[in-house]
Amino acid sequence: MPTTSIPTPPIGRFAPSPTGELHLGSLTTALASYCHIKSLGGKWLLRIEDTDTERCDRQFTEQILIDLEVLGLHWDDDVVYQSERIDIYNEYLASTLRPLTYGCQCSRKDLEQYWAQQDQIPAHTDTATQLTVLPNRKRYPRRCVTKALDRLRHKLRIQLPDYLIGFHDGIQGQQWGNPQQTLGDMVVRRQDGMINYILAASLDDGLQGVTHIMRGLDILPMTTAQISIMQAARLPAIDRWYHLPLICSPNGQKLSKQNLAQPIDTRDPSQLIATALQLLQQPSVEIDTPARMLKQATAQWDNAPLQGQQQLSLVNK
Ligand code: GLU
């Protein structure tokens, strides 16, 4: 059959975890991914990553949606809630990903003991890859991989490949990582059934047809794991990756919910957009309605000032 080539628009997404309100760090991720994908004529999807029922809160989700609306960051298509897609993730675990996943009964305490012993062993060079292997990296030692434990009564881990995977990052440059050496076999489903971030995000990015991922640099260490999970699940690869520098407070601390970054105050959305654009080192935009500011910011969007940067600071802003 002849293949038809109907050009599909690039697809980007913003995927907040509603464990807190948006702060300046998450706002800059939202704004950058929005302006960037819109500058390419693409669609911007919103996915709420709320599989962690202990840490996520419906109130935070609602506030995130309100804040994005007030800022004029209107998403395309319906919002996707990962908490409503648990059956899809479990179906993948029971089918395509079954051969790569295994039940694990090691408790946190067992593993802490194991790692404490490993700390005594000095770093060594891996003969195959010539990379330095640090024994105190908290990698799972694959104790349960051959045990064939009941998959429904134990947490599930995924076997990640032990070879280098490379990808080009449009902001950070060429990247290489060996997911087994850096992350080990990650837990993808907890014993209580909770689906972990890496599995849900990898499957959804593929299933939603995302082509461009722009997100915070803190997630970059997981990208090679995501690439291998998407490949194992036979989902289309992401075309372009971009990991944004992290926003830091003047004392160099990353703004995150963990260190209680202030929620954004959307009473003056135009000023907030101007501040975020300045942090992102974009050409300045006249203060106007959020919609007009975003239009201008999109028209002049440029990744170049962000190239190779790992931190953006609030100092002098
Ligand atoms: N849900 C993640 C967060 O809020 C972002 C994940 C991603 O963009 O892949 O940090």
Coordinates of C-alpha atoms and ligand atoms in Angstrom, one line a residue:
M1 CA 0.0 0.0 0.0
P2 CA 1.4 3.4 -0.9
T3 CA 2.2 5.5 2.2
T4 CA 0.4 8.8 2.4
S5 CA 2.4 11.6 3.9
I6 CA 0.0 13.9 5.6
P7 CA 2.2 16.2 7.6
T8 CA 1.3 16.0 11.3
P9 CA 2.0 18.9 13.6
P10 CA 4.7 18.6 16.2
I11 CA 3.3 17.7 19.6
G12 CA 4.6 19.0 22.9
R13 CA 3.3 18.7 26.4
F14 CA 3.4 20.0 29.9
A15 CA 3.1 17.2 32.5
P16 CA 2.9 18.6 36.0
S17 CA 2.6 16.3 39.1
P18 CA -0.1 17.9 41.3
T19 CA 1.9 17.5 44.5
G20 CA 1.8 21.3 45.0
E21 CA 0.9 24.4 43.2
L22 CA 2.9 25.8 40.2
H23 CA 6.0 27.7 41.3
L24 CA 8.3 29.8 39.2
G25 CA 10.3 26.7 38.1
S26 CA 7.3 24.8 36.9
L27 CA 5.8 27.9 35.3
T28 CA 8.9 28.5 33.2
T29 CA 8.7 24.9 32.0
A30 CA 5.1 25.4 31.1
L31 CA 5.8 28.7 29.3
A32 CA 8.9 27.5 27.5
S33 CA 7.3 24.3 26.2
Y34 CA 4.2 26.3 25.2
C35 CA 6.1 29.0 23.3
H36 CA 8.5 26.6 21.7
I37 CA 6.0 24.1 20.3
K38 CA 3.6 26.9 19.2
S39 CA 6.6 28.6 17.4
L40 CA 6.8 25.4 15.4
G41 CA 3.1 25.4 14.7
G42 CA 2.5 22.5 17.0
K43 CA 0.0 21.4 19.6
W44 CA 0.6 21.7 23.4
L45 CA -1.0 19.0 25.5
L46 CA -1.6 19.0 29.2
R47 CA -1.1 15.8 31.1
I48 CA -1.7 15.6 34.9
E49 CA 0.7 13.1 36.3
D50 CA -1.3 12.0 39.3
T51 CA -0.6 8.3 39.8
D52 CA 0.9 8.9 43.2
T53 CA -2.3 9.1 45.2
E54 CA -0.4 9.8 48.5
R55 CA 1.3 12.9 47.2
C56 CA -1.1 14.3 44.6
D57 CA -4.1 16.3 45.5
R58 CA -7.2 17.2 43.4
Q59 CA -7.1 20.7 44.8
F60 CA -3.6 21.2 43.3
T61 CA -4.7 19.9 40.0
E62 CA -7.6 22.4 39.9
Q63 CA -5.3 25.3 40.9
I64 CA -2.8 24.3 38.2
L65 CA -5.6 24.4 35.5
I66 CA -6.9 27.7 36.8
D67 CA -3.4 29.2 36.8
L68 CA -2.6 28.1 33.3
E69 CA -5.9 29.5 32.1
V70 CA -5.3 32.9 33.8
L71 CA -1.9 33.0 32.2
G72 CA -3.4 32.3 28.8
L73 CA -1.5 29.0 28.5
H74 CA -4.4 27.2 26.8
W75 CA -3.8 23.6 26.1
D76 CA -5.0 21.7 23.0
D77 CA -7.3 18.6 23.3
D78 CA -8.6 17.3 26.5
V79 CA -6.5 17.2 29.7
V80 CA -5.2 13.7 30.2
Y81 CA -5.2 12.4 33.8
Q82 CA -2.9 9.5 34.5
S83 CA -5.0 8.4 37.4
E84 CA -7.6 7.4 34.9
R85 CA -5.2 5.4 32.8
I86 CA -4.0 2.8 35.3
D87 CA -5.6 -0.1 33.3
I88 CA -3.6 1.0 30.2
Y89 CA -0.3 0.9 32.1
N90 CA -1.2 -2.5 33.6
E91 CA -2.1 -3.9 30.2
Y92 CA 1.3 -3.0 28.9
L93 CA 2.9 -4.6 32.0
A94 CA 0.9 -7.8 31.3
S95 CA 1.7 -7.9 27.6
T96 CA 4.4 -6.1 25.7
L97 CA 6.5 -5.3 28.8
R98 CA 5.9 -8.6 30.5
P99 CA 9.2 -10.2 29.4
L100 CA 11.2 -7.3 30.8
T101 CA 9.5 -6.9 34.1
Y102 CA 9.7 -9.1 37.2
G103 CA 8.4 -9.2 40.8
C104 CA 10.7 -8.1 43.5
Q105 CA 10.5 -8.8 47.3
C106 CA 13.5 -6.8 48.4
S107 CA 12.6 -4.3 51.1
R108 CA 14.1 -0.9 51.4
K109 CA 15.9 -2.0 54.5
D110 CA 17.5 -5.1 52.7
L111 CA 18.7 -2.8 50.0
E112 CA 20.1 -0.1 52.3
Q113 CA 22.1 -2.8 54.1
Y114 CA 23.4 -4.1 50.8
W115 CA 24.4 -0.6 49.6
A116 CA 26.1 0.2 52.9
Q117 CA 28.3 -2.9 52.4
Q118 CA 29.0 -1.9 48.8
D119 CA 30.3 1.5 50.0
Q120 CA 33.3 -0.4 51.3
I121 CA 34.3 -1.5 47.8
P122 CA 36.3 1.1 45.8
A123 CA 35.1 2.4 42.4
H124 CA 36.3 0.3 39.4
T125 CA 36.4 0.5 35.6
D126 CA 33.9 -1.6 33.8
T127 CA 35.8 -3.6 31.3
A128 CA 33.1 -3.5 28.6
T129 CA 32.3 0.1 28.6
Q130 CA 35.4 1.6 30.2
L131 CA 33.1 3.7 32.4
T132 CA 33.8 4.1 36.0
V133 CA 31.3 2.2 38.1
L134 CA 30.7 3.7 41.5
P135 CA 29.6 1.1 43.9
N136 CA 27.6 3.4 46.1
R137 CA 25.2 4.3 43.3
K138 CA 22.0 3.0 44.7
R139 CA 21.3 0.5 41.9
Y140 CA 19.1 -2.5 42.4
P141 CA 21.4 -5.6 42.5
R142 CA 18.9 -7.7 40.5
R143 CA 18.5 -10.2 43.3
C144 CA 14.9 -11.2 42.3
V145 CA 15.4 -11.2 38.5
T146 CA 15.3 -15.0 38.3
K147 CA 12.9 -15.8 41.1
A148 CA 9.7 -15.7 39.1
L149 CA 7.8 -14.2 42.1
D150 CA 4.0 -13.6 41.9
R151 CA 3.8 -10.4 39.8
L152 CA 0.5 -9.2 41.4
R153 CA 1.7 -9.6 45.0
H154 CA 5.1 -7.9 44.7
K155 CA 6.4 -4.7 43.3
L156 CA 7.5 -4.9 39.7
R157 CA 10.8 -3.8 38.3
I158 CA 11.8 -3.4 34.7
Q159 CA 15.1 -4.6 33.3
L160 CA 16.9 -1.6 31.9
P161 CA 19.6 -2.1 29.3
D162 CA 23.3 -2.2 30.2
Y163 CA 24.7 -0.2 27.3
L164 CA 25.1 3.4 26.3
I165 CA 22.2 5.2 24.8
G166 CA 22.7 8.5 23.2
F167 CA 20.3 11.3 22.3
H168 CA 20.7 14.8 21.1
D169 CA 19.3 17.4 23.5
G170 CA 18.4 20.7 21.8
I171 CA 19.5 22.7 24.9
Q172 CA 22.1 20.5 26.7
G173 CA 23.8 19.1 23.6
Q174 CA 24.7 15.4 22.9
Q175 CA 23.9 13.1 25.9
W176 CA 25.0 9.6 26.7
G177 CA 23.8 7.4 29.5
N178 CA 23.7 3.7 30.5
P179 CA 20.4 3.3 32.2
Q180 CA 21.5 0.1 34.0
Q181 CA 24.6 1.7 35.5
T182 CA 22.9 4.9 36.5
L183 CA 19.4 3.8 37.5
G184 CA 19.4 0.0 37.7
D185 CA 16.2 -1.9 37.3
M186 CA 13.6 0.7 38.3
V187 CA 10.4 0.0 40.1
V188 CA 7.5 0.5 37.7
R189 CA 4.6 -0.7 39.9
R190 CA 4.6 -0.7 43.6
Q191 CA 3.3 -3.5 45.7
D192 CA 0.1 -1.5 46.4
G193 CA -0.4 -1.2 42.6
M194 CA 0.7 2.4 42.3
I195 CA 2.3 3.0 38.9
N196 CA 5.6 4.9 39.0
Y197 CA 6.4 8.1 37.0
I198 CA 8.8 6.6 34.6
L199 CA 6.4 3.9 33.3
A200 CA 3.4 6.2 33.0
A201 CA 5.3 9.1 31.4
S202 CA 7.1 6.8 28.9
L203 CA 3.9 5.1 27.8
D204 CA 1.8 8.3 27.6
D205 CA 4.4 10.2 25.7
G206 CA 4.3 7.4 23.1
L207 CA 0.5 6.9 23.2
Q208 CA -0.2 10.7 22.9
G209 CA 2.1 10.9 19.9
V210 CA 4.4 13.5 21.6
T211 CA 7.2 14.5 19.3
H212 CA 9.0 17.2 21.3
I213 CA 9.7 17.0 25.0
M214 CA 10.8 20.1 26.8
R215 CA 11.1 19.7 30.5
G216 CA 13.3 20.4 33.5
L217 CA 16.9 19.3 33.6
D218 CA 16.2 17.3 36.8
I219 CA 14.5 14.7 34.7
L220 CA 17.5 14.3 32.3
P221 CA 19.0 11.3 34.2
M222 CA 15.8 9.4 33.4
T223 CA 15.7 10.1 29.7
T224 CA 17.7 7.1 28.6
A225 CA 15.4 4.9 30.7
Q226 CA 12.4 6.5 29.1
I227 CA 13.9 5.9 25.6
S228 CA 14.5 2.2 26.4
I229 CA 11.0 1.7 27.9
M230 CA 9.4 3.4 24.9
Q231 CA 11.4 1.1 22.6
A232 CA 10.5 -2.0 24.5
A233 CA 6.8 -1.0 24.4
R234 CA 7.1 -0.5 20.6
L235 CA 6.0 3.1 20.8
P236 CA 7.3 5.7 18.4
A237 CA 10.5 7.5 19.5
I238 CA 10.5 11.1 20.6
D239 CA 11.9 13.3 17.8
R240 CA 13.4 16.0 19.9
W241 CA 14.5 16.4 23.5
Y242 CA 15.1 19.6 25.4
H243 CA 16.1 19.8 29.1
L244 CA 15.7 23.3 30.5
P245 CA 18.1 24.8 33.0
L246 CA 16.7 24.7 36.5
I247 CA 15.5 27.9 38.1
C248 CA 17.4 28.6 41.3
S249 CA 16.9 31.0 44.2
P250 CA 19.7 33.5 44.7
N251 CA 21.4 31.0 47.1
G252 CA 21.7 28.5 44.3
Q253 CA 18.9 26.2 45.6
K254 CA 16.7 24.7 42.9
L255 CA 13.1 25.9 43.1
S256 CA 11.0 22.8 43.8
K257 CA 8.0 21.8 45.8
Q258 CA 10.4 19.8 48.1
N259 CA 12.1 23.0 49.2
L260 CA 8.9 24.9 49.5
A261 CA 9.2 27.2 46.5
Q262 CA 6.5 29.9 46.7
P263 CA 3.4 29.1 44.6
I264 CA 3.0 31.6 41.8
D265 CA 0.7 34.6 42.4
T266 CA -1.4 35.0 39.3
R267 CA -3.0 38.3 40.4
D268 CA -0.8 40.0 37.9
P269 CA -0.4 37.4 35.2
S270 CA 1.2 39.8 32.7
Q271 CA 4.0 40.6 35.1
L272 CA 4.5 36.9 35.9
I273 CA 4.9 36.1 32.2
A274 CA 7.4 39.0 31.8
T275 CA 9.4 37.7 34.7
A276 CA 9.4 34.1 33.4
L277 CA 10.4 35.2 29.9
Q278 CA 13.2 37.3 31.4
L279 CA 14.4 34.3 33.4
L280 CA 14.3 32.3 30.2
Q281 CA 16.5 35.0 28.6
Q282 CA 14.0 35.7 25.9
P283 CA 13.7 39.0 24.1
S284 CA 11.5 41.3 26.1
V285 CA 7.8 41.5 25.4
E286 CA 5.7 44.6 26.0
I287 CA 3.4 44.3 29.0
D288 CA 0.0 43.6 27.6
T289 CA -2.8 41.0 28.0
P290 CA -1.4 37.5 28.6
A291 CA -2.7 36.4 25.2
R292 CA -0.9 39.2 23.3
M293 CA 2.3 38.7 25.3
L294 CA 2.3 34.9 24.6
K295 CA 1.7 35.6 20.9
Q296 CA 4.7 37.9 20.8
A297 CA 6.9 35.6 23.0
T298 CA 6.0 32.7 20.6
A299 CA 6.9 34.7 17.5
Q300 CA 10.3 35.5 18.9
W301 CA 11.0 32.3 20.8
D302 CA 14.6 31.3 20.7
N303 CA 16.3 28.3 22.4
A304 CA 19.8 29.8 21.7
P305 CA 20.3 31.8 25.0
L306 CA 19.5 28.6 27.0
Q307 CA 22.1 26.4 25.2
G308 CA 24.3 24.5 27.6
Q309 CA 22.9 26.3 30.7
Q310 CA 22.1 24.2 33.7
Q311 CA 20.8 26.9 36.0
L312 CA 19.0 30.2 35.7
S313 CA 19.0 32.3 38.7
L314 CA 16.6 34.9 40.1
V315 CA 19.6 37.1 41.0
N316 CA 19.5 40.5 39.2
K317 CA 16.1 39.6 37.7
Ligands
GLU1 N1 5.6 15.2 36.3 C1 7.0 15.7 36.3 C2 7.1 16.9 37.2 O1 6.1 17.5 37.6 C3 7.4 16.1 34.9 C4 7.7 15.0 34.0 C5 8.0 15.2 32.6 O2 7.9 16.4 32.1 O3 8.4 14.3 32.0 O4 8.2 17.1 37.6

